[in-house]
PDB file of C-alpha atoms in Angstrom:
ATOM      1  CA  MET A 122      -0.043  -0.107   0.166  1.00 45.00           C
ATOM      2  CA  THR A 123       1.508   3.136  -1.369  1.00 48.00           C
ATOM      3  CA  SER A 124       2.694   5.621   1.991  1.00 48.00           C
ATOM      4  CA  PRO A 125       0.389   8.355   3.049  1.00 50.00           C
ATOM      5  CA  ILE A 126       3.490  10.527   3.657  1.00 67.00           C
ATOM      6  CA  GLU A 127       5.393  10.243   0.418  1.00 83.00           C
ATOM      7  CA  PRO A 128       3.917  11.795  -2.589  1.00 93.00           C
ATOM      8  CA  ILE A 129       1.500   9.407  -5.038  1.00 95.00           C
ATOM      9  CA  ILE A 130       2.534  12.347  -7.953  1.00 96.00           C
ATOM     10  CA  VAL A 131       5.461  13.877  -8.513  1.00 97.00           C
ATOM     11  CA  ALA A 132       5.993  16.580 -11.256  1.00 97.00           C
ATOM     12  CA  GLU A 133      10.022  17.837 -11.382  1.00 97.00           C
ATOM     13  CA  HIS A 134      10.840  20.602 -13.761  1.00 97.00           C
ATOM     14  CA  VAL A 135       8.347  19.227 -16.461  1.00 97.00           C
ATOM     15  CA  SER A 136       8.652  20.876 -19.996  1.00 97.00           C
ATOM     16  CA  LYS A 137       6.969  19.224 -23.176  1.00 95.00           C
ATOM     17  CA  ARG A 138       7.689  20.601 -27.154  1.00 93.00           C
ATOM     18  CA  TYR A 139       4.951  19.658 -29.788  1.00 80.00           C
ATOM     19  CA  ALA A 140       5.033  20.886 -33.060  1.00 72.00           C
ATOM     20  CA  GLN A 141       3.785  24.381 -33.737  1.00 63.00           C
ATOM     21  CA  ASN A 142       2.255  23.599 -37.520  1.00 54.00           C
ATOM     22  CA  GLU A 143       0.508  20.356 -36.330  1.00 51.00           C
ATOM     23  CA  SER A 144      -3.303  20.228 -35.110  1.00 48.00           C
ATOM     24  CA  ARG A 145      -2.340  19.322 -31.656  1.00 51.00           C
ATOM     25  CA  THR A 146      -3.944  16.405 -30.923  1.00 53.00           C
ATOM     26  CA  SER A 147      -6.703  15.954 -28.221  1.00 56.00           C
ATOM     27  CA  LEU A 148      -6.701  13.499 -25.577  1.00 59.00           C
ATOM     28  CA  ARG A 149      -9.690  11.496 -26.897  1.00 60.00           C
ATOM     29  CA  HIS A 150      -7.539  11.031 -30.149  1.00 61.00           C
ATOM     30  CA  GLU A 151      -4.431  10.060 -28.156  1.00 63.00           C
ATOM     31  CA  PHE A 152      -6.379   7.609 -26.391  1.00 64.00           C
ATOM     32  CA  ASN A 153      -7.702   6.100 -29.796  1.00 67.00           C
ATOM     33  CA  ASP A 154      -4.184   5.999 -30.740  1.00 67.00           C
ATOM     34  CA  ILE A 155      -3.515   3.745 -28.136  1.00 67.00           C
ATOM     35  CA  ALA A 156      -6.764   1.678 -28.528  1.00 66.00           C
ATOM     36  CA  LYS A 157      -5.335   1.152 -32.412  1.00 65.00           C
ATOM     37  CA  ARG A 158      -2.169   0.242 -31.237  1.00 66.00           C
ATOM     38  CA  PHE A 159      -3.832  -2.394 -28.984  1.00 64.00           C
ATOM     39  CA  LEU A 160      -5.932  -3.505 -31.961  1.00 66.00           C
ATOM     40  CA  LYS A 161      -2.507  -3.762 -34.363  1.00 62.00           C
ATOM     41  CA  GLN A 162      -4.186  -0.782 -36.482  1.00 59.00           C
ATOM     42  CA  SER A 163      -1.842   2.021 -38.194  1.00 56.00           C
ATOM     43  CA  ILE A 164      -1.734   5.266 -37.047  1.00 52.00           C
ATOM     44  CA  ALA A 165      -0.485   7.996 -39.294  1.00 57.00           C
ATOM     45  CA  ARG A 166       1.601  10.984 -37.891  1.00 58.00           C
ATOM     46  CA  LYS A 167       2.355  14.517 -39.232  1.00 56.00           C
ATOM     47  CA  PRO A 168       5.952  16.503 -39.303  1.00 57.00           C
ATOM     48  CA  VAL A 169       6.636  18.639 -36.125  1.00 53.00           C
ATOM     49  CA  GLU A 170       7.934  22.011 -35.452  1.00 67.00           C
ATOM     50  CA  PRO A 171       8.569  23.113 -32.251  1.00 79.00           C
ATOM     51  CA  PHE A 172       6.278  24.740 -29.326  1.00 88.00           C
ATOM     52  CA  TRP A 173       6.651  24.704 -25.912  1.00 93.00           C
ATOM     53  CA  ALA A 174       3.223  23.803 -24.524  1.00 94.00           C
ATOM     54  CA  LEU A 175       4.605  23.285 -20.856  1.00 96.00           C
ATOM     55  CA  ARG A 176       7.527  25.099 -19.366  1.00 96.00           C
ATOM     56  CA  ASP A 177       9.351  24.153 -16.227  1.00 97.00           C
ATOM     57  CA  VAL A 178       6.548  22.866 -13.870  1.00 97.00           C
ATOM     58  CA  SER A 179       6.850  21.404 -10.795  1.00 97.00           C
ATOM     59  CA  PHE A 180       4.925  20.175  -8.122  1.00 97.00           C
ATOM     60  CA  THR A 181       3.980  17.191  -5.828  1.00 97.00           C
ATOM     61  CA  VAL A 182       0.515  15.177  -4.657  1.00 97.00           C
ATOM     62  CA  PRO A 183       0.276  13.237  -1.745  1.00 96.00           C
ATOM     63  CA  ALA A 184      -2.037  10.195  -0.981  1.00 94.00           C
ATOM     64  CA  GLY A 185      -5.914  11.509  -0.716  1.00 94.00           C
ATOM     65  CA  GLN A 186      -5.707  14.892  -2.043  1.00 96.00           C
ATOM     66  CA  THR A 187      -8.070  16.301  -4.903  1.00 96.00           C
ATOM     67  CA  VAL A 188      -6.332  18.890  -6.705  1.00 97.00           C
ATOM     68  CA  GLY A 189      -7.825  21.008  -9.455  1.00 96.00           C
ATOM     69  CA  ILE A 190      -6.009  22.128 -12.874  1.00 96.00           C
ATOM     70  CA  VAL A 191      -7.344  25.212 -13.825  1.00 95.00           C
ATOM     71  CA  GLY A 192      -6.363  27.801 -16.876  1.00 95.00           C
ATOM     72  CA  ARG A 193      -8.042  29.389 -20.188  1.00 93.00           C
ATOM     73  CA  ASN A 194      -7.812  26.904 -23.036  1.00 91.00           C
ATOM     74  CA  GLY A 195      -4.169  26.188 -24.464  1.00 90.00           C
ATOM     75  CA  SER A 196      -2.690  26.950 -21.173  1.00 94.00           C
ATOM     76  CA  GLY A 197      -1.178  23.523 -21.159  1.00 93.00           C
ATOM     77  CA  LYS A 198      -3.777  21.242 -18.812  1.00 93.00           C
ATOM     78  CA  SER A 199      -4.341  18.751 -21.099  1.00 89.00           C
ATOM     79  CA  THR A 200      -0.662  18.161 -22.381  1.00 92.00           C
ATOM     80  CA  LEU A 201      -0.052  18.124 -18.271  1.00 94.00           C
ATOM     81  CA  PHE A 202      -2.655  15.519 -17.950  1.00 90.00           C
ATOM     82  CA  ARG A 203      -0.750  13.384 -20.921  1.00 88.00           C
ATOM     83  CA  THR A 204       2.139  13.739 -19.329  1.00 94.00           C
ATOM     84  CA  LEU A 205       1.179  12.617 -15.835  1.00 93.00           C
ATOM     85  CA  CYS A 206      -0.706   9.682 -17.512  1.00 88.00           C
ATOM     86  CA  GLY A 207       1.904   8.463 -19.957  1.00 88.00           C
ATOM     87  CA  ILE A 208       0.288   8.745 -23.003  1.00 86.00           C
ATOM     88  CA  THR A 209       3.542  11.061 -23.906  1.00 90.00           C
ATOM     89  CA  HIS A 210       6.716  11.722 -22.336  1.00 93.00           C
ATOM     90  CA  PRO A 211       8.093  15.148 -21.164  1.00 95.00           C
ATOM     91  CA  THR A 212      10.743  16.587 -23.465  1.00 95.00           C
ATOM     92  CA  GLU A 213      12.658  17.956 -20.191  1.00 96.00           C
ATOM     93  CA  GLY A 214      12.110  16.959 -16.457  1.00 97.00           C
ATOM     94  CA  TYR A 215      10.600  14.063 -14.746  1.00 95.00           C
ATOM     95  CA  VAL A 216       7.198  12.250 -13.683  1.00 96.00           C
ATOM     96  CA  SER A 217       6.421   9.532 -11.470  1.00 95.00           C
ATOM     97  CA  VAL A 218       2.672   8.476 -10.676  1.00 95.00           C
ATOM     98  CA  ARG A 219       2.780   5.487  -8.097  1.00 93.00           C
ATOM     99  CA  GLY A 220      -0.188   3.295  -8.386  1.00 89.00           C
ATOM    100  CA  ARG A 221      -2.924   2.427 -10.239  1.00 88.00           C
ATOM    101  CA  PHE A 222      -4.707   5.259 -12.002  1.00 89.00           C
ATOM    102  CA  SER A 223      -7.899   5.596 -13.780  1.00 86.00           C
ATOM    103  CA  THR A 224      -8.605   8.339 -16.580  1.00 83.00           C
ATOM    104  CA  LEU A 225     -11.581  10.233 -17.714  1.00 79.00           C
ATOM    105  CA  ILE A 226     -10.205  12.344 -20.100  1.00 72.00           C
ATOM    106  CA  ALA A 227     -12.660  12.651 -22.968  1.00 65.00           C
ATOM    107  CA  LEU A 228     -16.327  11.519 -24.364  1.00 59.00           C
ATOM    108  CA  GLY A 229     -15.702   7.803 -25.756  1.00 62.00           C
ATOM    109  CA  ALA A 230     -12.021   7.759 -25.521  1.00 66.00           C
ATOM    110  CA  GLY A 231     -10.502   4.849 -26.378  1.00 72.00           C
ATOM    111  CA  PHE A 232     -14.369   3.337 -27.143  1.00 87.00           C
ATOM    112  CA  ASN A 233     -13.858   0.972 -30.712  1.00 90.00           C
ATOM    113  CA  GLN A 234     -16.934   2.356 -32.557  1.00 90.00           C
ATOM    114  CA  GLU A 235     -17.717  -0.956 -34.213  1.00 93.00           C
ATOM    115  CA  ARG A 236     -17.697  -3.161 -30.855  1.00 94.00           C
ATOM    116  CA  SER A 237     -20.535  -3.206 -28.225  1.00 96.00           C
ATOM    117  CA  GLY A 238     -20.883  -1.303 -24.863  1.00 95.00           C
ATOM    118  CA  ARG A 239     -19.549  -4.701 -22.960  1.00 95.00           C
ATOM    119  CA  GLU A 240     -16.931  -4.937 -25.495  1.00 95.00           C
ATOM    120  CA  ASN A 241     -15.568  -1.823 -24.948  1.00 94.00           C
ATOM    121  CA  ILE A 242     -15.830  -2.602 -21.236  1.00 94.00           C
ATOM    122  CA  TYR A 243     -12.954  -5.227 -21.220  1.00 93.00           C
ATOM    123  CA  LEU A 244     -11.066  -3.433 -24.176  1.00 91.00           C
ATOM    124  CA  SER A 245     -11.087   0.020 -21.819  1.00 88.00           C
ATOM    125  CA  ALA A 246      -9.698  -1.968 -18.469  1.00 88.00           C
ATOM    126  CA  ALA A 247      -6.937  -3.589 -20.956  1.00 88.00           C
ATOM    127  CA  ILE A 248      -5.592  -0.626 -21.791  1.00 83.00           C
ATOM    128  CA  GLN A 249      -5.481   0.516 -18.015  1.00 80.00           C
ATOM    129  CA  GLY A 250      -3.866  -2.735 -17.377  1.00 82.00           C
ATOM    130  CA  VAL A 251      -6.819  -4.565 -15.600  1.00 86.00           C
ATOM    131  CA  PRO A 252      -7.185  -8.246 -16.719  1.00 87.00           C
ATOM    132  CA  PRO A 253     -10.734  -9.532 -17.999  1.00 88.00           C
ATOM    133  CA  ARG A 254     -10.995 -11.836 -14.821  1.00 88.00           C
ATOM    134  CA  GLU A 255     -10.690  -8.624 -12.687  1.00 87.00           C
ATOM    135  CA  ILE A 256     -13.566  -6.536 -14.405  1.00 89.00           C
ATOM    136  CA  GLU A 257     -15.769  -9.514 -14.653  1.00 90.00           C
ATOM    137  CA  HIS A 258     -16.213  -9.332 -10.858  1.00 89.00           C
ATOM    138  CA  ALA A 259     -17.712  -5.408 -11.609  1.00 92.00           C
ATOM    139  CA  ILE A 260     -19.394  -6.160 -15.058  1.00 94.00           C
ATOM    140  CA  HIS A 261     -22.892  -5.793 -13.521  1.00 94.00           C
ATOM    141  CA  ASP A 262     -21.984  -2.990 -11.444  1.00 94.00           C
ATOM    142  CA  ILE A 263     -20.884  -1.081 -14.518  1.00 94.00           C
ATOM    143  CA  ILE A 264     -23.509  -1.478 -16.493  1.00 94.00           C
ATOM    144  CA  GLU A 265     -26.142  -0.921 -14.184  1.00 93.00           C
ATOM    145  CA  PHE A 266     -24.358   2.460 -12.580  1.00 91.00           C
ATOM    146  CA  ALA A 267     -24.130   3.474 -16.779  1.00 90.00           C
ATOM    147  CA  GLU A 268     -28.261   2.717 -16.805  1.00 89.00           C
ATOM    148  CA  LEU A 269     -27.453   1.001 -20.254  1.00 91.00           C
ATOM    149  CA  GLY A 270     -29.403  -2.013 -19.809  1.00 91.00           C
ATOM    150  CA  GLN A 271     -30.538  -3.817 -22.935  1.00 91.00           C
ATOM    151  CA  PHE A 272     -28.305  -1.401 -25.068  1.00 95.00           C
ATOM    152  CA  ILE A 273     -25.008  -2.270 -23.315  1.00 96.00           C
ATOM    153  CA  ASP A 274     -24.571  -5.090 -26.514  1.00 96.00           C
ATOM    154  CA  LEU A 275     -25.185  -2.801 -28.956  1.00 95.00           C
ATOM    155  CA  PRO A 276     -22.137  -1.083 -30.995  1.00 95.00           C
ATOM    156  CA  VAL A 277     -21.050   2.306 -29.446  1.00 94.00           C
ATOM    157  CA  LYS A 278     -21.510   4.322 -32.756  1.00 92.00           C
ATOM    158  CA  ARG A 279     -25.030   4.311 -31.847  1.00 94.00           C
ATOM    159  CA  TYR A 280     -24.790   5.664 -28.618  1.00 92.00           C
ATOM    160  CA  SER A 281     -25.736   8.869 -27.676  1.00 88.00           C
ATOM    161  CA  SER A 282     -23.611  11.563 -26.051  1.00 81.00           C
ATOM    162  CA  GLY A 283     -25.092  10.836 -22.487  1.00 82.00           C
ATOM    163  CA  MET A 284     -24.697   7.144 -23.191  1.00 88.00           C
ATOM    164  CA  TYR A 285     -21.246   7.624 -23.737  1.00 85.00           C
ATOM    165  CA  ALA A 286     -20.578   9.846 -21.141  1.00 83.00           C
ATOM    166  CA  ARG A 287     -22.432   7.398 -18.347  1.00 87.00           C
ATOM    167  CA  LEU A 288     -20.378   4.242 -19.976  1.00 90.00           C
ATOM    168  CA  GLY A 289     -16.768   6.073 -19.661  1.00 87.00           C
ATOM    169  CA  PHE A 290     -17.920   7.248 -16.069  1.00 87.00           C
ATOM    170  CA  SER A 291     -18.845   3.937 -14.811  1.00 90.00           C
ATOM    171  CA  ILE A 292     -15.924   2.261 -16.218  1.00 90.00           C
ATOM    172  CA  ALA A 293     -13.276   4.699 -14.783  1.00 87.00           C
ATOM    173  CA  VAL A 294     -14.625   4.663 -11.298  1.00 88.00           C
ATOM    174  CA  HIS A 295     -15.339   0.672 -11.402  1.00 90.00           C
ATOM    175  CA  LEU A 296     -11.702   0.012 -12.086  1.00 86.00           C
ATOM    176  CA  LYS A 297     -10.603   0.578  -8.644  1.00 85.00           C
ATOM    177  CA  PRO A 298      -7.803   2.865  -9.116  1.00 89.00           C
ATOM    178  CA  ASP A 299      -5.696   4.766  -6.412  1.00 92.00           C
ATOM    179  CA  ILE A 300      -5.682   7.956  -8.823  1.00 94.00           C
ATOM    180  CA  LEU A 301      -8.353   9.045 -10.649  1.00 92.00           C
ATOM    181  CA  PHE A 302      -7.781  11.512 -13.764  1.00 91.00           C
ATOM    182  CA  VAL A 303     -10.657  13.755 -14.868  1.00 88.00           C
ATOM    183  CA  ASP A 304     -10.552  15.965 -17.347  1.00 83.00           C
ATOM    184  CA  GLU A 305     -13.532  17.961 -18.854  1.00 74.00           C
ATOM    185  CA  ILE A 306     -15.852  14.884 -18.117  1.00 64.00           C
ATOM    186  CA  LEU A 307     -18.170  16.482 -15.915  1.00 64.00           C
ATOM    187  CA  ALA A 308     -19.321  19.138 -18.733  1.00 62.00           C
ATOM    188  CA  VAL A 309     -21.274  16.502 -20.605  1.00 59.00           C
ATOM    189  CA  GLY A 310     -24.410  14.896 -19.729  1.00 63.00           C
ATOM    190  CA  ASP A 311     -27.532  16.334 -18.457  1.00 73.00           C
ATOM    191  CA  ALA A 312     -27.986  17.527 -14.794  1.00 80.00           C
ATOM    192  CA  ALA A 313     -28.830  14.257 -13.088  1.00 82.00           C
ATOM    193  CA  PHE A 314     -26.052  12.347 -14.903  1.00 79.00           C
ATOM    194  CA  GLN A 315     -23.564  15.164 -13.535  1.00 81.00           C
ATOM    195  CA  ASP A 316     -24.948  15.533  -9.973  1.00 86.00           C
ATOM    196  CA  LYS A 317     -24.510  11.598 -10.266  1.00 86.00           C
ATOM    197  CA  CYS A 318     -20.815  11.782 -11.000  1.00 85.00           C
ATOM    198  CA  ILE A 319     -20.584  14.494  -8.575  1.00 87.00           C
ATOM    199  CA  GLU A 320     -21.775  12.152  -5.610  1.00 91.00           C
ATOM    200  CA  ARG A 321     -19.637   9.287  -6.856  1.00 90.00           C
ATOM    201  CA  ILE A 322     -16.208  11.630  -6.624  1.00 90.00           C
ATOM    202  CA  LEU A 323     -17.201  13.024  -3.326  1.00 92.00           C
ATOM    203  CA  GLU A 324     -18.030   9.407  -2.242  1.00 93.00           C
ATOM    204  CA  MET A 325     -14.307   8.027  -3.908  1.00 92.00           C
ATOM    205  CA  LYS A 326     -12.888  11.422  -2.139  1.00 92.00           C
ATOM    206  CA  ALA A 327     -13.903  10.239   1.303  1.00 94.00           C
ATOM    207  CA  SER A 328     -12.287   7.157   0.715  1.00 93.00           C
ATOM    208  CA  GLY A 329      -8.582   8.355   0.558  1.00 93.00           C
ATOM    209  CA  LEU A 330      -8.879   8.300  -3.617  1.00 94.00           C
ATOM    210  CA  THR A 331      -6.305  10.412  -4.961  1.00 96.00           C
ATOM    211  CA  MET A 332      -7.771  12.766  -7.729  1.00 95.00           C
ATOM    212  CA  LEU A 333      -6.709  15.641 -10.397  1.00 95.00           C
ATOM    213  CA  ILE A 334      -9.405  17.546 -12.029  1.00 93.00           C
ATOM    214  CA  VAL A 335      -9.348  19.800 -14.780  1.00 91.00           C
ATOM    215  CA  THR A 336     -12.440  21.833 -15.347  1.00 87.00           C
ATOM    216  CA  HIS A 337     -13.586  25.082 -16.173  1.00 86.00           C
ATOM    217  CA  GLN A 338     -16.625  24.982 -13.664  1.00 87.00           C
ATOM    218  CA  THR A 339     -15.197  27.506 -10.578  1.00 90.00           C
ATOM    219  CA  ALA A 340     -18.287  25.649  -8.704  1.00 90.00           C
ATOM    220  CA  GLN A 341     -16.811  22.232  -9.066  1.00 88.00           C
ATOM    221  CA  VAL A 342     -13.170  23.256  -8.347  1.00 93.00           C
ATOM    222  CA  MET A 343     -14.292  24.854  -4.958  1.00 94.00           C
ATOM    223  CA  ARG A 344     -16.750  21.839  -3.907  1.00 92.00           C
ATOM    224  CA  LEU A 345     -14.583  19.038  -5.150  1.00 93.00           C
ATOM    225  CA  CYS A 346     -11.015  20.291  -4.514  1.00 95.00           C
ATOM    226  CA  ASP A 347      -8.865  20.299  -1.511  1.00 95.00           C
ATOM    227  CA  ARG A 348      -6.227  22.497  -3.562  1.00 97.00           C
ATOM    228  CA  ALA A 349      -5.344  24.147  -7.225  1.00 97.00           C
ATOM    229  CA  ILE A 350      -3.167  24.592  -9.537  1.00 97.00           C
ATOM    230  CA  TRP A 351      -2.952  27.179 -12.170  1.00 97.00           C
ATOM    231  CA  LEU A 352      -1.617  27.040 -15.163  1.00 96.00           C
ATOM    232  CA  HIS A 353      -1.074  29.936 -17.819  1.00 95.00           C
ATOM    233  CA  LYS A 354       0.447  29.586 -21.327  1.00 94.00           C
ATOM    234  CA  GLY A 355       2.183  26.663 -20.211  1.00 95.00           C
ATOM    235  CA  ARG A 356       3.650  28.014 -16.885  1.00 96.00           C
ATOM    236  CA  MET A 357       2.542  27.602 -13.234  1.00 97.00           C
ATOM    237  CA  MET A 358       1.121  31.036 -12.047  1.00 97.00           C
ATOM    238  CA  MET A 359       0.394  29.633  -8.512  1.00 97.00           C
ATOM    239  CA  ASP A 360      -0.140  26.478  -6.579  1.00 97.00           C
ATOM    240  CA  GLY A 361      -2.005  26.581  -3.460  1.00 96.00           C
ATOM    241  CA  ASP A 362      -5.053  26.580  -1.480  1.00 95.00           C
ATOM    242  CA  THR A 363      -8.340  26.075  -3.770  1.00 96.00           C
ATOM    243  CA  LYS A 364     -10.275  29.719  -2.861  1.00 96.00           C
ATOM    244  CA  THR A 365      -6.955  32.009  -3.203  1.00 96.00           C
ATOM    245  CA  VAL A 366      -5.671  30.269  -6.565  1.00 96.00           C
ATOM    246  CA  MET A 367      -9.364  30.828  -7.681  1.00 96.00           C
ATOM    247  CA  GLU A 368      -9.724  34.088  -6.627  1.00 95.00           C
ATOM    248  CA  LYS A 369      -6.300  35.319  -8.663  1.00 96.00           C
ATOM    249  CA  TYR A 370      -7.373  33.405 -11.506  1.00 96.00           C
ATOM    250  CA  HIS A 371     -10.581  35.186 -11.933  1.00 94.00           C
ATOM    251  CA  GLN A 372      -8.962  38.393 -11.010  1.00 94.00           C
ATOM    252  CA  MET A 373      -6.739  37.965 -13.977  1.00 93.00           C
ATOM    253  CA  ILE A 374      -9.472  36.858 -16.204  1.00 92.00           C
ATOM    254  CA  TYR A 375     -11.224  40.511 -15.156  1.00 90.00           C
ATOM    255  CA  GLU A 376      -8.419  42.597 -15.511  1.00 90.00           C
ATOM    256  CA  THR A 377      -6.751  41.043 -19.228  1.00 89.00           C
ATOM    257  CA  GLU A 378     -10.145  40.067 -20.790  1.00 86.00           C
ATOM    258  CA  ILE A 379     -13.501  41.818 -18.995  1.00 86.00           C
ATOM    259  CA  LEU A 380     -12.009  45.112 -17.876  1.00 85.00           C
ATOM    260  CA  PRO A 381     -10.293  46.194 -21.342  1.00 85.00           C
ATOM    261  CA  THR A 382     -13.819  45.749 -23.019  1.00 85.00           C
ATOM    262  CA  LEU A 383     -15.542  48.183 -20.198  1.00 84.00           C
ATOM    263  CA  ASN A 384     -12.857  50.805 -21.038  1.00 69.00           C
ATOM    264  CA  THR A 385     -12.456  50.497 -24.527  1.00 61.00           C
ATOM    265  CA  PRO A 386     -15.252  52.730 -26.306  1.00 61.00           C
ATOM    266  CA  SER A 387     -17.032  50.857 -29.629  1.00 55.00           C
ATOM    267  CA  GLU A 388     -15.836  52.911 -32.864  1.00 51.00           C
ATOM    268  CA  ALA A 389     -19.563  53.511 -33.387  1.00 48.00           C
ATOM    269  CA  THR A 390     -19.840  55.045 -29.769  1.00 50.00           C
ATOM    270  CA  PRO A 391     -20.287  59.197 -30.056  1.00 54.00           C
ATOM    271  CA  ALA A 392     -18.228  60.867 -28.281  1.00 53.00           C
ATOM    272  CA  THR A 393     -19.175  62.114 -24.672  1.00 54.00           C
ATOM    273  CA  THR A 394     -20.004  65.319 -23.504  1.00 54.00           C
ATOM    274  CA  PRO A 395     -20.944  66.761 -20.571  1.00 53.00           C
ATOM    275  CA  GLU A 396     -24.728  67.406 -21.831  1.00 54.00           C
ATOM    276  CA  SER A 397     -24.687  63.682 -23.078  1.00 50.00           C
ATOM    277  CA  THR A 398     -23.390  62.860 -19.664  1.00 49.00           C
ATOM    278  CA  ALA A 399     -25.656  64.925 -17.237  1.00 50.00           C
ATOM    279  CA  GLU A 400     -28.465  63.388 -19.724  1.00 51.00           C
ATOM    280  CA  ALA A 401     -27.337  59.679 -19.318  1.00 49.00           C
ATOM    281  CA  GLY A 402     -27.011  60.112 -15.149  1.00 51.00           C
ATOM    282  CA  PRO A 403     -23.964  58.631 -12.779  1.00 50.00           C
ATOM    283  CA  GLU A 404     -21.401  56.620 -14.020  1.00 50.00           C
ATOM    284  CA  ILE A 405     -21.686  53.290 -12.931  1.00 44.00           C
ATOM    285  CA  GLN A 406     -18.202  51.527 -12.050  1.00 50.00           C
ATOM    286  CA  SER A 407     -17.692  47.773 -12.497  1.00 46.00           C
ATOM    287  CA  ALA A 408     -15.742  45.707 -10.103  1.00 51.00           C
ATOM    288  CA  PRO A 409     -14.617  41.972  -9.804  1.00 53.00           C
ATOM    289  CA  VAL A 410     -16.835  39.952  -7.340  1.00 50.00           C
ATOM    290  CA  ARG A 411     -15.074  37.503  -4.928  1.00 58.00           C
ATOM    291  CA  LEU A 412     -15.678  33.925  -4.905  1.00 61.00           C
ATOM    292  CA  SER A 413     -18.031  32.267  -2.710  1.00 55.00           C
ATOM    293  CA  THR A 414     -17.467  29.063  -1.266  1.00 55.00           C
ATOM    294  CA  PRO A 415     -19.987  25.892  -0.292  1.00 53.00           C
ATOM    295  CA  ASP A 416     -19.450  26.835   3.044  1.00 53.00           C
ATOM    296  CA  ALA A 417     -20.542  30.617   2.616  1.00 51.00           C
ATOM    297  CA  PRO A 418     -23.618  31.918   3.867  1.00 48.00           C
TER     298      PRO A 418
END
C-alpha cells in the first residue's frame, strides 16, 4: 500500500515541446491511438516543428488529496494530463505516478466504435492494465451505474453522447484505482448525470482516493478540490489552497479580458459630451466579485 507520507504524484521541472504547425492532438485522439495500437492498426503522423506547451512545471501530490488544474484554453492542462498518464513523455523533466490510475479524459476516449458497450468495457480495462478476470466481477455494477440496460450489447457508434458519458464514467470509477484523472468529462451529460458523477466522486474522495481534476467550472473546483494549480501559457502561475488560487485566477481574467472591453469605447459610440453625460446620469463602475465557497452564507 502507498505510504501517505510520500507523494503519490511527482512532476519535476516538466517541459513539453510539440509541433507548432500540427494540430495539437486531443486527449480523446491520443487514447484512440492507444486503442489502435492495442488492435494492431496503423497510425499516421505529421511532421513536427517546435512549440513549448509546458515550461518548467513542478509540483507533488500526496495520497488522498484532490487537486484542481485550472487555466484558460491552451494553457497546458491537457498536455500535463497526457504527461502524467504516460500517454506522452516530457521533453524535459521527470514525472512519477505511483499506483494504479484510471482516466476520465474525454467522451468515448479509447472506445472502438464497431464493438458493443460490453466489449468496450473489457477493452478499456485492458488498456489501463486491468485483466478480464478482474473486470468480470464489476461488469454488472458498471452496466447498472451506466443505466444502459439492453443497450449494452449494441455497437457504441449508436450511442448518444449521454450514453457515452455514462459508460466512460462508470468504467473509470469501477476499476478501483489509486488515482483518478478527470479532464472536463463532468461538463457533458444531463444535470442528473452530472449530479450522480459528483456524488460518486465525493464518495471516492472520502475513501481516500487521489484525484486530479481539469475543469472550467469554478463551482466544481470549489466543491471538490482541496488545492488548485493554475497554469497559464504552459507555466505554473500559482499552487495553493483552492479559494486563494481561484480568486487570483478570476482576477486575472477580469483584468485582462473583461476590464479592457469596459474601458475601450466602440468605434460606433459617439463622443461623450458634458451634456450627454448629464442626461445619461451618474457613471456606473464595475468591480470583480469575490468567489463564494460552499460554506459561505
